[in-house]
Coordinates of C-alpha atoms in Angstrom, one line a residue:
Chain A
M15 CA -17.4 109.9 -83.1
V16 CA -19.6 112.8 -82.5
K17 CA -22.9 112.6 -85.1
E18 CA -24.4 115.8 -86.5
K19 CA -27.3 116.6 -84.5
T20 CA -30.2 116.9 -86.8
G21 CA -32.1 120.2 -86.8
N22 CA -29.3 121.6 -85.0
R23 CA -27.1 122.1 -88.1
P24 CA -23.4 123.9 -86.1
T25 CA -21.8 126.4 -88.2
D26 CA -18.5 126.1 -90.5
E27 CA -16.7 127.6 -87.8
D28 CA -17.7 125.0 -84.6
L29 CA -16.6 122.0 -87.7
I30 CA -13.6 123.5 -87.9
E31 CA -13.3 123.8 -83.8
R32 CA -13.8 120.2 -83.4
F33 CA -11.3 119.2 -86.0
Q34 CA -8.7 121.1 -84.5
N35 CA -9.6 119.2 -81.2
G36 CA -9.1 115.9 -83.5
D37 CA -12.9 115.5 -84.3
L38 CA -12.5 113.6 -88.0
Y39 CA -15.6 113.2 -88.9
A40 CA -16.4 117.8 -88.4
F41 CA -13.0 117.7 -91.1
D42 CA -15.6 115.0 -93.1
L43 CA -18.8 117.1 -93.2
I44 CA -16.4 120.2 -94.1
V45 CA -15.6 118.2 -97.0
K46 CA -19.1 117.4 -97.4
R47 CA -20.3 121.0 -97.2
Y48 CA -18.0 122.7 -99.4
K49 CA -16.5 120.7 -102.0
N50 CA -19.1 121.3 -104.9
Q51 CA -18.8 124.8 -104.1
L52 CA -15.0 125.1 -104.0
L53 CA -15.2 122.7 -107.3
N54 CA -17.8 125.4 -108.9
F55 CA -15.2 128.2 -107.7
I56 CA -12.4 126.6 -109.2
F57 CA -14.1 125.0 -112.6
R58 CA -15.6 128.4 -113.7
F59 CA -11.8 130.4 -112.9
L60 CA -9.9 127.5 -114.5
G61 CA -12.3 125.9 -117.0
N62 CA -11.2 122.6 -116.6
T63 CA -13.1 120.2 -114.1
E64 CA -10.0 117.3 -113.9
E65 CA -8.0 120.0 -112.6
A66 CA -10.4 122.0 -110.9
E67 CA -11.2 119.1 -108.8
D68 CA -7.4 118.3 -107.8
L69 CA -7.5 121.5 -107.1
V70 CA -10.3 121.0 -104.4
Q71 CA -8.6 117.9 -102.8
E72 CA -5.4 120.2 -102.7
T73 CA -7.3 122.6 -100.9
F74 CA -8.8 120.1 -98.6
L75 CA -5.4 118.7 -98.2
R76 CA -4.1 122.1 -96.9
V77 CA -7.2 122.3 -94.5
Y78 CA -6.3 119.0 -92.9
R79 CA -2.8 119.7 -93.0
N80 CA -2.8 123.3 -91.4
R81 CA -5.9 123.2 -89.1
K82 CA -3.8 124.9 -86.4
A83 CA -3.5 128.1 -88.5
Y84 CA -7.3 128.7 -88.4
Q85 CA -8.4 131.2 -86.0
K86 CA -11.7 132.1 -85.1
V87 CA -11.2 136.1 -85.9
A88 CA -11.8 135.2 -89.9
K89 CA -15.3 133.5 -91.1
F90 CA -14.1 129.7 -92.3
S91 CA -15.7 129.8 -95.9
T92 CA -13.3 133.3 -96.3
W93 CA -10.5 131.2 -95.6
I94 CA -10.9 128.1 -97.4
Y95 CA -11.9 130.6 -100.6
T96 CA -8.8 132.5 -100.1
I97 CA -6.9 129.3 -99.9
A98 CA -8.9 127.8 -103.2
G99 CA -8.1 131.1 -105.2
N100 CA -4.6 130.7 -104.9
L101 CA -3.9 127.7 -105.6
A102 CA -6.1 128.5 -108.8
K103 CA -4.5 131.7 -109.4
T104 CA -0.9 129.7 -109.0
E105 CA -2.0 127.3 -111.4
L106 CA -3.6 129.9 -113.6
R107 CA 0.0 131.1 -114.1
K108 CA 1.7 127.9 -114.4
R109 CA -0.5 127.6 -117.4
K110 CA 0.4 130.8 -118.7
R111 CA 4.0 129.3 -118.5
R112 CA 3.6 126.0 -119.9
R113 CA 0.6 127.7 -123.1
F114 CA 4.2 130.1 -123.7
F115 CA 6.6 128.2 -124.1
S116 CA 4.3 125.5 -126.0
I117 CA 3.0 127.8 -128.2
S118 CA 6.9 129.3 -128.5
E119 CA 7.7 126.1 -130.0
L120 CA 5.2 125.8 -132.8
G121 CA 6.0 127.1 -135.9
Y122 CA 4.2 130.1 -137.6
N123 CA 1.4 128.0 -139.6
E124 CA 0.7 125.3 -136.0
K125 CA 0.0 128.3 -133.7
D126 CA -3.8 127.7 -132.1
Y127 CA -5.6 130.4 -132.8
D128 CA -8.6 131.2 -130.6
I129 CA -12.0 131.4 -132.6
S130 CA -13.2 134.3 -133.4
D131 CA -16.8 135.5 -131.8
D132 CA -17.8 137.2 -134.5
A133 CA -18.3 133.3 -135.9
Y134 CA -21.1 132.7 -133.7
N135 CA -24.3 133.5 -135.1
P136 CA -26.8 135.3 -132.8
E137 CA -30.1 134.4 -134.6
K138 CA -29.2 130.3 -134.2
D139 CA -31.8 129.3 -131.4
V140 CA -29.4 128.3 -128.2
D141 CA -30.5 125.8 -125.8
G142 CA -30.3 126.5 -122.1
R143 CA -26.8 124.3 -122.5
M144 CA -25.8 126.2 -125.3
K145 CA -26.6 129.7 -123.3
E146 CA -24.8 128.8 -120.5
A147 CA -21.2 127.9 -122.3
I148 CA -21.8 130.2 -124.0
I149 CA -21.8 132.5 -120.6
H150 CA -19.0 130.0 -119.1
N151 CA -16.7 131.3 -122.4
Q152 CA -17.1 134.8 -121.7
I153 CA -16.5 134.5 -118.0
M154 CA -13.1 132.9 -119.3
K155 CA -11.9 135.7 -121.5
L156 CA -12.2 138.2 -118.5
S157 CA -9.0 139.1 -117.2
P158 CA -8.6 136.3 -113.7
K159 CA -8.7 140.0 -111.6
F160 CA -12.2 140.3 -112.7
R161 CA -13.0 136.7 -112.8
Q162 CA -12.0 136.2 -109.7
V163 CA -14.8 138.8 -108.2
I164 CA -17.4 137.7 -110.4
L165 CA -17.4 134.2 -109.8
L166 CA -17.1 134.7 -105.6
R167 CA -20.2 137.6 -106.0
D168 CA -22.5 136.3 -108.9
V169 CA -21.7 132.7 -108.6
Q170 CA -20.9 132.0 -105.1
Q171 CA -23.1 134.6 -103.8
L172 CA -20.6 136.1 -101.4
S173 CA -20.9 139.3 -99.5
Y174 CA -18.6 142.1 -100.6
E175 CA -16.9 141.5 -97.5
E176 CA -16.1 138.2 -97.6
I177 CA -14.9 139.2 -101.0
S178 CA -12.4 141.8 -99.8
E179 CA -10.9 139.7 -97.4
I180 CA -10.9 136.5 -99.7
V181 CA -8.8 138.8 -102.5
N182 CA -7.3 140.7 -99.6
I183 CA -8.7 144.4 -101.6
P184 CA -10.3 147.0 -100.2
L185 CA -14.3 146.8 -100.2
G186 CA -14.4 149.7 -102.7
T187 CA -12.2 147.3 -105.2
V188 CA -14.3 144.9 -105.1
K189 CA -17.8 146.6 -106.0
S190 CA -15.7 148.9 -108.9
R191 CA -14.5 145.5 -110.0
V192 CA -17.6 143.5 -109.6
N193 CA -19.3 146.4 -111.3
R194 CA -16.8 146.9 -113.7
G195 CA -16.7 142.7 -114.4
R196 CA -20.7 143.0 -115.0
L197 CA -20.5 145.8 -117.6
K198 CA -17.7 143.5 -119.8
L199 CA -19.7 140.7 -119.3
Q200 CA -23.4 142.5 -120.4
E201 CA -21.3 144.1 -123.1
K202 CA -20.0 140.6 -125.0
L203 CA -23.4 139.0 -124.1
K204 CA -25.6 141.4 -125.2
F205 CA -26.9 139.3 -127.8
L206 CA -28.0 136.4 -125.9
L207 CA -29.5 138.8 -122.4
E208 CA -31.2 141.1 -124.5
R209 CA -33.7 138.4 -126.8
Chain B
M153 CA -16.5 161.9 -120.2
N154 CA -20.2 161.8 -121.1
T155 CA -23.2 161.7 -118.6
C156 CA -23.7 157.7 -119.1
Q157 CA -20.3 157.0 -118.0
N158 CA -20.1 159.1 -115.1
Y159 CA -23.8 156.2 -114.3
E160 CA -22.0 153.2 -115.9
G161 CA -19.7 153.2 -112.4
F162 CA -23.2 153.2 -110.4
I163 CA -25.3 150.6 -111.9
S164 CA -24.6 147.5 -109.3
G165 CA -24.9 150.1 -106.6
Y166 CA -28.2 150.6 -107.8
L167 CA -28.9 147.4 -108.7
E168 CA -28.1 146.1 -104.9
G169 CA -30.0 149.2 -103.2
D170 CA -26.4 151.0 -102.1
L171 CA -26.9 153.8 -103.0
Q172 CA -29.7 156.1 -101.4
G173 CA -30.8 159.8 -101.3
E174 CA -29.4 162.4 -103.9
S175 CA -27.8 159.8 -105.7
L176 CA -29.9 157.0 -106.1
L177 CA -32.9 160.1 -107.4
E178 CA -30.1 161.2 -109.9
M179 CA -29.9 157.5 -111.2
K180 CA -33.6 156.8 -111.7
N181 CA -33.5 160.4 -113.6
H182 CA -31.0 159.3 -115.8
I183 CA -32.4 156.1 -116.1
S184 CA -35.6 157.2 -117.3
K185 CA -34.4 159.3 -120.0
C186 CA -31.5 157.1 -121.3
Q187 CA -32.5 154.0 -123.0
S188 CA -28.8 153.2 -123.4
C189 CA -28.3 152.6 -119.5
S190 CA -31.6 151.6 -119.1
Q191 CA -30.8 148.5 -121.2
K192 CA -27.8 148.1 -119.7
I193 CA -29.1 148.0 -116.2
N194 CA -31.8 145.2 -117.9
N195 CA -28.8 143.0 -119.1
I196 CA -26.7 142.6 -116.0
K197 CA -30.2 141.9 -113.8
V198 CA -30.6 139.2 -116.3
L199 CA -26.8 138.4 -116.9
C200 CA -26.6 138.0 -112.7
L201 CA -29.9 135.8 -112.8
N202 CA -27.5 133.4 -115.2
L203 CA -25.1 133.3 -113.2
K204 CA -26.9 133.2 -110.2
K205 CA -28.7 129.7 -112.1
L206 CA -25.4 128.3 -113.7
A207 CA -26.0 124.5 -113.9
P208 CA -23.4 123.2 -110.7
V209 CA -20.3 121.0 -111.0
K210 CA -20.1 118.3 -109.3
T211 CA -17.2 116.6 -107.2
S212 CA -16.7 113.0 -108.8
S213 CA -17.6 109.7 -107.1
D214 CA -14.4 108.9 -106.1
F215 CA -13.6 112.6 -104.6
D216 CA -14.0 111.0 -101.1
T217 CA -12.1 107.7 -101.8
M218 CA -9.1 109.6 -103.7
L219 CA -9.0 113.0 -100.4
R220 CA -8.7 110.5 -98.0
A221 CA -5.4 108.4 -99.6
R222 CA -4.2 111.9 -100.5
I223 CA -4.2 112.8 -96.7
K224 CA -3.0 109.4 -95.7
L225 CA -0.2 109.8 -98.3
D226 CA 0.9 113.1 -96.8
S227 CA 0.5 111.9 -92.8
K228 CA 3.0 109.8 -94.0
K229 CA 5.2 111.5 -96.4
K230 CA 5.2 113.8 -93.3
R231 CA 5.8 111.0 -90.4
Y232 CA 9.3 109.9 -92.6
Q233 CA 9.9 113.5 -92.9
T234 CA 9.8 114.2 -89.4
N235 CA 12.0 111.3 -88.3
W236 CA 14.5 112.4 -90.4
N237 CA 14.5 115.9 -89.2
L238 CA 17.8 115.8 -87.5
F239 CA 18.7 119.3 -88.1
P240 CA 15.5 121.5 -87.0
G241 CA 15.3 125.3 -88.7
N242 CA 17.5 127.5 -90.3
F243 CA 20.3 124.7 -88.8
R244 CA 19.1 122.5 -91.8
I245 CA 20.9 123.7 -94.4
P246 CA 24.2 124.1 -92.7
A247 CA 23.6 120.6 -91.5
H248 CA 23.0 119.1 -95.2
G249 CA 26.1 120.7 -96.2
I250 CA 28.2 119.5 -93.4
S251 CA 27.0 116.0 -93.8
I252 CA 27.8 116.2 -97.4
A253 CA 31.0 117.5 -97.0
L254 CA 31.7 114.8 -94.3
I255 CA 30.5 111.9 -97.2
I256 CA 33.1 113.6 -99.3
I257 CA 35.9 113.2 -97.0
A258 CA 34.8 109.7 -96.0
F259 CA 34.6 108.5 -99.4
T260 CA 37.6 109.9 -100.6
L261 CA 39.5 108.8 -97.5
V262 CA 38.1 105.0 -98.2
F263 CA 39.2 105.3 -102.3
L264 CA 42.8 106.1 -101.3
K265 CA 43.4 103.1 -99.0
I266 CA 42.3 100.6 -101.3
S267 CA 43.9 102.6 -104.5
N268 CA 47.5 101.9 -101.8
F269 CA 46.6 98.8 -100.7
Q270 CA 46.2 97.8 -104.4
N271 CA 49.3 99.7 -105.6
P272 CA 52.3 99.5 -103.1
T273 CA 54.8 101.9 -103.3
I274 CA 57.9 100.1 -102.6
P275 CA 60.2 101.9 -100.9
D276 CA 63.3 102.4 -103.0
A277 CA 66.1 100.3 -100.8
A278 CA 68.7 102.6 -100.3
D279 CA 67.0 105.4 -99.5
N280 CA 64.9 103.5 -96.8
A281 CA 68.3 102.0 -94.9
E282 CA 69.8 105.2 -95.6
W283 CA 66.9 107.2 -94.1
Y284 CA 66.8 104.5 -91.4
S285 CA 70.6 104.3 -90.3
G286 CA 71.0 108.1 -90.6
Q287 CA 74.2 107.5 -92.4
P288 CA 75.8 107.0 -96.2
I289 CA 75.3 103.3 -97.9
Q290 CA 77.7 101.4 -100.1
N291 CA 76.2 99.8 -102.7
Q292 CA 77.6 96.6 -103.8
Q293 CA 76.8 94.9 -107.2
S294 CA 76.4 91.1 -106.8
P295 CA 77.3 89.0 -109.7
D296 CA 73.8 88.0 -111.1
N297 CA 72.5 92.2 -110.4
L298 CA 71.2 91.5 -106.7
T299 CA 71.7 94.0 -104.5
V300 CA 72.8 93.8 -101.2
Y301 CA 72.8 97.2 -99.0
S302 CA 75.1 97.1 -95.8
I303 CA 75.9 100.4 -93.9
D304 CA 80.0 100.3 -92.6
R305 CA 79.3 97.0 -90.8
Q306 CA 77.2 98.8 -88.1
P307 CA 74.6 96.8 -87.0
A308 CA 71.3 98.4 -89.6
I309 CA 68.1 97.3 -91.2
R310 CA 68.7 96.2 -94.3
V311 CA 67.1 96.3 -97.0
I312 CA 66.8 93.2 -99.8
S313 CA 65.4 93.1 -102.9
H314 CA 63.0 90.3 -103.5
R315 CA 64.6 87.7 -104.8
Q316 CA 67.3 88.0 -102.0
N317 CA 64.1 87.1 -100.0
H318 CA 63.0 84.4 -102.0
L319 CA 66.8 83.2 -101.9
L320 CA 67.5 83.5 -97.9
G321 CA 63.4 81.8 -97.0
H322 CA 61.5 84.1 -95.9
T323 CA 58.1 84.3 -97.0
E324 CA 58.0 88.2 -96.7
R325 CA 59.6 90.9 -98.5
G326 CA 61.5 93.6 -98.0
T327 CA 63.4 95.0 -94.6
E328 CA 65.3 93.1 -92.2
T329 CA 66.4 94.4 -89.0
V330 CA 69.6 92.8 -88.3
A331 CA 70.5 92.7 -84.6
D332 CA 74.2 93.2 -84.7
S333 CA 77.3 93.1 -87.2
T334 CA 77.9 89.7 -86.9
N335 CA 75.0 88.0 -87.7
L336 CA 75.1 90.8 -90.6
L337 CA 77.9 89.2 -91.9
A338 CA 76.7 86.4 -91.6
Q339 CA 73.8 86.8 -93.7
E340 CA 75.6 88.4 -96.1
N341 CA 77.9 85.5 -96.2
R342 CA 75.6 83.1 -96.5
L343 CA 73.4 84.9 -99.1
S344 CA 76.8 85.2 -101.3
D345 CA 76.9 81.4 -100.5
L346 CA 73.1 81.0 -101.9
Q347 CA 73.6 83.2 -104.9
R348 CA 76.8 81.3 -106.1
N349 CA 75.1 77.6 -105.7
Y350 CA 72.3 80.2 -107.6
Y351 CA 74.7 80.9 -110.7
Q352 CA 76.0 76.9 -110.7
T353 CA 72.7 75.5 -111.0
K354 CA 71.7 78.1 -113.1
T355 CA 74.2 79.1 -115.3
Y356 CA 76.8 76.7 -115.2

């Protein structure tokens, strides 16, 4: 087993190459490096920690299974975020289908409605946690295409080029989506941001 | 479309330093005059800071253990699948179809064999004898309704009933090959005697 040298941090691409050559310790390092980043991304995308953790595990399982499929032409982070993003989107679709069936089974009066934002009193003092919860709630209300790019750009701090590769859309479209997503969020969170 | 909406599209570019030259100057000029756009830009700045500072969620303590277990299980499953992978790639579906068809045929054959064993079809005695000899059969009725077939005194296969068989002392029922006409006559005489005796002891 090759131990990681301190002070000389191997790149993600080095690690995956080592893993492709059979070094399982390199895979452990990849997991250590990405597990929380991916969890944050998927959690903010889906809004459920347990589901998010399950999907992060599934992402690593796919990396393990398809390690030979990775080619050095792309950045490793782009590859792993693409896997995670696709899994999250699939989960979201499944959830929509489930919700459709569960709602159709409910009676007219039993339908669970979203609590309107109008009920929130902006005058109320909000602490840090509350503020975060509100922001998170508004992120969840964005449509998935805006949510994904906002999370990748403003939460995960990835470059536009990386996002373009992950989401598989042109660079210009990514920039435009990020801008529009920010404007939408800003509009919803005006009361919080102008304080 | 009003002027502010035109400038909205460039807010992120302006904040991230992507705007240059004339576009940048125009944007700056508009912000200095437009309170609404200036406020929007400030809001987005704060929003981006807030998004960056969102408290990170951490994986549970047993995440690594669970992941290892999942990988182990997946590898086992894969190994099992490869061991049974007799037909790779495109041949898998037709091969499965053929296998299922063969299994169905095998089961049908076994079922038929079993049902045949449980309900053997006893051939009609006359038909059988006729088929073997190729000649018409004269049917004689014995007094106790036992049937004896003879084929014009020709050596042939003689089909005898269960009861006759029992009287002759045979353990097997069904057909009996008679070597020649003499033998056939002798046996028929013997059978008649036995039937007579049987009659006498049973009825009279």
